[in-house]
Short mmCIF file of C-alpha atoms in Angstrom, two decimals:
data_model
loop_
_atom_site.label_atom_id
_atom_site.label_comp_id
_atom_site.label_asym_id
_atom_site.label_seq_id
_atom_site.Cartn_x
_atom_site.Cartn_y
_atom_site.Cartn_z
CA MET A 1 -29.94 133.76 54.04
CA ALA A 2 -30.65 130.68 56.15
CA PRO A 3 -31.90 128.16 53.63
CA GLN A 4 -35.44 126.88 53.52
CA ARG A 5 -35.89 123.73 55.55
CA THR A 6 -36.79 121.91 52.31
CA ARG A 7 -33.39 122.43 50.71
CA GLU A 8 -31.91 119.67 48.51
CA ARG A 9 -29.84 117.08 50.31
CA SER A 10 -26.12 117.70 49.97
CA SER A 11 -23.19 115.29 50.11
CA ILE A 12 -22.64 115.84 53.80
CA ASP A 13 -26.19 114.99 54.77
CA ASP A 14 -25.45 111.27 54.79
CA ILE A 15 -22.51 111.88 57.09
CA ILE A 16 -24.56 114.06 59.40
CA ASP A 17 -27.28 111.43 59.53
CA VAL A 18 -24.74 108.93 60.75
CA TYR A 19 -23.64 111.26 63.49
CA LYS A 20 -27.25 111.88 64.50
CA LYS A 21 -27.60 108.25 65.51
CA ASP A 22 -25.01 108.70 68.28
CA VAL A 23 -26.21 111.99 69.69
CA ASP A 24 -27.37 111.85 73.30
CA LEU A 25 -30.90 113.11 72.90
CA GLY A 26 -31.49 113.07 76.64
CA LEU A 27 -28.64 115.52 77.09
CA LEU A 28 -30.03 117.82 74.44
CA LEU A 29 -33.47 117.76 76.03
CA GLU A 30 -31.97 118.59 79.42
CA GLY A 31 -30.34 121.62 77.86
CA LEU A 32 -33.61 122.82 76.42
CA LYS A 33 -35.08 123.00 79.94
CA LEU A 34 -32.49 125.63 80.83
CA THR A 35 -32.58 129.36 80.16
CA VAL A 36 -29.98 130.88 77.86
CA GLU A 37 -28.18 132.23 80.87
CA GLN A 38 -28.16 128.81 82.55
CA ARG A 39 -26.82 127.17 79.39
CA LEU A 40 -23.93 129.60 79.25
CA ASP A 41 -23.25 129.12 82.95
CA ARG A 42 -23.07 125.36 82.28
CA LEU A 43 -20.49 126.00 79.55
CA ALA A 44 -18.48 128.31 81.79
CA SER A 45 -18.48 125.70 84.58
CA PHE A 46 -17.18 123.11 82.15
CA ILE A 47 -14.42 125.38 80.95
CA GLU A 48 -13.41 126.08 84.55
CA LEU A 49 -13.36 122.37 85.31
CA ALA A 50 -11.31 121.64 82.20
CA GLU A 51 -8.79 124.29 83.23
CA GLU A 52 -8.56 122.90 86.77
CA LEU A 53 -7.91 119.44 85.38
CA ARG A 54 -5.25 120.72 83.03
CA SER A 55 -3.55 122.54 85.91
CA SER A 56 -3.64 119.41 88.06
CA VAL A 57 -2.13 117.29 85.32
CA ARG A 58 0.57 119.88 84.70
CA ALA A 59 1.35 120.02 88.42
CA ALA A 60 1.47 116.23 88.63
CA LYS A 61 3.81 115.99 85.67
CA SER A 62 6.10 118.65 87.11
CA ALA A 63 6.20 116.82 90.43
CA LYS A 64 7.29 113.58 88.68
CA VAL A 65 10.18 115.26 86.84
CA MET B 1 -9.00 129.99 79.92
CA THR B 2 -11.66 132.06 78.23
CA ASP B 3 -14.02 133.87 80.55
CA PHE B 4 -16.52 134.48 77.80
CA ARG B 5 -19.09 135.89 80.23
CA ARG B 6 -16.69 138.71 81.11
CA VAL B 7 -15.85 139.27 77.47
CA LEU B 8 -19.55 139.44 76.59
CA SER B 9 -20.03 141.88 79.44
CA VAL B 10 -17.20 144.12 78.24
CA LEU B 11 -18.54 144.13 74.69
CA ALA B 12 -22.14 144.74 75.66
CA GLU B 13 -21.45 147.43 78.29
CA SER B 14 -19.23 149.28 75.79
CA GLY B 15 -22.15 149.52 73.33
CA ILE B 16 -20.37 147.42 70.75
CA GLU B 17 -22.49 146.01 67.97
CA PHE B 18 -21.78 142.32 67.70
CA ILE B 19 -23.48 138.96 67.16
CA VAL B 20 -22.29 135.81 68.91
CA VAL B 21 -21.75 132.88 66.53
CA GLY B 22 -19.84 129.60 66.80
CA GLY B 23 -19.68 127.36 69.81
CA VAL B 24 -20.95 129.86 72.40
CA ALA B 25 -24.02 130.52 70.22
CA ALA B 26 -24.51 126.74 70.01
CA ALA B 27 -24.31 126.52 73.76
CA ALA B 28 -26.87 129.31 74.10
CA HIS B 29 -29.20 127.23 71.99
CA GLY B 30 -28.74 124.24 74.22
CA SER B 31 -25.78 122.37 72.79
CA PRO B 32 -23.72 120.60 75.50
CA ARG B 33 -20.64 120.72 73.30
CA ALA B 34 -17.58 122.43 74.76
CA THR B 35 -15.89 125.37 73.13
CA PHE B 36 -12.94 127.36 74.31
CA ASP B 37 -13.18 130.59 72.41
CA LEU B 38 -15.76 133.26 71.71
CA ASP B 39 -16.61 134.04 68.09
CA VAL B 40 -18.43 137.27 67.29
CA VAL B 41 -19.37 139.03 64.07
CA TYR B 42 -18.76 142.70 64.58
CA ARG B 43 -20.13 145.71 62.74
CA ARG B 44 -17.46 147.56 60.79
CA THR B 45 -18.70 151.10 61.08
CA PRO B 46 -16.06 153.67 62.16
CA GLN B 47 -17.92 154.19 65.43
CA ASN B 48 -18.03 150.51 66.26
CA LEU B 49 -14.40 149.99 65.42
CA ALA B 50 -13.52 152.83 67.77
CA ARG B 51 -15.68 151.29 70.51
CA LEU B 52 -13.97 147.92 69.96
CA VAL B 53 -10.53 149.47 70.29
CA ALA B 54 -11.52 151.37 73.43
CA ALA B 55 -13.11 148.34 75.07
CA LEU B 56 -10.60 145.67 74.16
CA GLY B 57 -7.40 147.70 74.29
CA PRO B 58 -7.13 147.39 78.08
CA LEU B 59 -7.38 143.61 77.68
CA HIS B 60 -4.04 143.55 75.80
CA PRO B 61 -5.20 141.77 72.67
CA SER B 62 -2.54 139.95 70.67
CA LEU B 63 -2.69 137.74 67.61
CA ARG B 64 -3.15 134.08 68.53
CA GLY B 65 -0.32 131.93 67.29
CA ALA B 66 1.86 134.80 66.26
CA PRO B 67 5.60 134.66 67.11
CA PRO B 68 6.35 136.33 70.44
CA GLY B 69 7.34 139.92 70.03
CA LEU B 70 5.57 140.38 66.71
CA PRO B 71 4.43 144.00 66.65
CA PHE B 72 0.68 144.27 66.70
CA ASN B 73 -1.22 147.47 67.33
CA PHE B 74 -4.87 146.93 68.14
CA ASP B 75 -6.20 150.17 66.79
CA VAL B 76 -8.80 151.43 64.33
CA GLN B 77 -6.27 151.43 61.49
CA THR B 78 -5.48 147.77 62.07
CA LEU B 79 -9.13 146.82 62.26
CA LYS B 80 -9.82 148.77 59.05
CA ALA B 81 -6.96 147.02 57.25
CA GLY B 82 -8.07 143.58 58.24
CA LEU B 83 -11.38 141.76 58.54
CA ASN B 84 -11.15 138.73 60.83
CA PHE B 85 -8.91 138.68 63.89
CA THR B 86 -8.11 135.69 66.08
CA LEU B 87 -7.06 137.20 69.39
CA CYS B 88 -5.71 136.30 72.81
CA THR B 89 -6.85 138.72 75.48
CA ASP B 90 -6.59 138.94 79.25
CA PHE B 91 -10.01 137.27 79.39
CA GLY B 92 -9.19 134.55 76.92
CA LEU B 93 -9.64 133.74 73.26
CA LEU B 94 -11.78 136.02 71.12
CA VAL B 95 -12.38 135.83 67.41
CA LEU B 96 -13.58 139.02 65.71
CA ILE B 97 -15.24 138.24 62.43
CA GLY B 98 -16.02 141.00 59.95
CA ASP B 99 -17.54 138.69 57.39
CA ILE B 100 -18.56 135.12 57.97
CA ALA B 101 -18.87 132.46 55.26
CA GLY B 102 -22.50 131.79 54.57
CA GLY B 103 -23.65 134.75 56.61
CA GLY B 104 -21.98 137.88 55.36
CA ASP B 105 -21.35 140.89 57.52
CA TYR B 106 -23.03 142.13 60.66
CA ASP B 107 -25.87 143.89 58.84
CA ALA B 108 -26.64 140.77 56.80
CA LEU B 109 -26.65 138.60 59.90
CA LEU B 110 -28.61 141.04 62.09
CA PRO B 111 -32.11 139.95 60.96
CA HIS B 112 -31.10 136.40 61.82
CA SER B 113 -30.14 137.11 65.41
CA THR B 114 -31.98 137.52 68.69
CA LEU B 115 -31.25 139.55 71.82
CA GLN B 116 -30.69 137.58 75.00
CA ALA B 117 -30.03 138.78 78.52
CA VAL B 118 -26.88 137.28 79.95
CA HIS B 119 -26.11 138.28 83.54
CA GLY B 120 -27.45 141.79 83.07
CA ALA B 121 -25.91 142.32 79.65
CA SER B 122 -27.94 142.29 76.46
CA CYS B 123 -26.21 140.31 73.74
CA ARG B 124 -27.16 139.22 70.25
CA PHE B 125 -26.91 135.56 69.28
CA VAL B 126 -27.31 134.16 65.81
CA ASP B 127 -30.49 132.14 65.49
CA LEU B 128 -30.37 128.34 65.33
CA ASP B 129 -31.35 127.95 61.67
CA THR B 130 -28.65 130.39 60.63
CA LEU B 131 -26.07 128.84 62.95
CA ILE B 132 -26.67 125.50 61.26
CA HIS B 133 -26.36 127.13 57.87
CA LEU B 134 -23.09 128.81 58.83
CA LYS B 135 -21.57 125.54 59.96
CA ARG B 136 -22.77 123.72 56.86
CA THR B 137 -21.28 126.45 54.69
CA ALA B 138 -17.97 126.23 56.51
CA GLY B 139 -18.01 122.54 55.59
CA ARG B 140 -15.38 121.51 58.12
CA PRO B 141 -15.40 117.80 59.01
CA LYS B 142 -14.90 118.70 62.66
CA ASP B 143 -18.30 120.46 62.58
CA PHE B 144 -20.31 117.49 61.22
CA GLU B 145 -21.03 116.13 64.66
CA ALA B 146 -22.00 119.60 65.90
CA ILE B 147 -24.30 120.07 62.93
CA ALA B 148 -26.03 116.77 63.70
CA GLU B 149 -26.56 117.89 67.27
CA LEU B 150 -27.85 121.33 66.31
CA GLU B 151 -30.30 119.89 63.79
CA LEU B 152 -31.64 117.50 66.43
CA LEU B 153 -31.90 120.45 68.82
CA ARG B 154 -33.88 122.31 66.22
CA ASP B 155 -36.20 119.35 65.71
CA ALA B 156 -36.74 119.07 69.46
CA THR B 157 -37.37 122.81 69.77
CA ASP B 158 -39.90 122.63 66.93
CA ARG B 159 -41.72 119.80 68.68
CA GLN B 160 -41.91 121.80 71.86
CA GLN B 161 -43.58 124.76 70.15
#
């Protein structure tokens, strides 16, 4: 089902190539040093941080009103 | 906030047959991209539907984005009548996919998945090649950047081997 690596280029390949230029390769390589469990823990930590920030902003906005 | 580790734990410990796809699968492969929901392809056998209902029922699943008060019974009949369900649960956002574009159903996707241990639970994740294929098939502009990242991840992984 997953196509062969030598598939024909499609119309979105040019777009994806442009995005590839801006990808932080260092960050990707850091991720590859982690186990699957560590990678998911990293994601979970980020989600928790994002939620904390959202809560803080909401609280700050409520305080201003 | 989605506690996807707890959701994965609930699914795995209940013996539910599922394969993680989407952003959490990408993260498992090393992507640093954030995602806020858990997408899984689930097997649609009667036994697995019953297990899903038993496991997720206590988490009070409701349809994401539905008007408040809209009647929704999360039971086997509902799962049989539908295919893909975008849910809010007590542990966060969960998307149950019966058939995924470019990948098919659980049985079609199964050979393209691997088992991973996640905090004591054994979960299946779609492999990287197939994940890229799924995102390409979906063809959403918002995924182009993610596809670029995943393909570079694949290249880096290939070089390491």
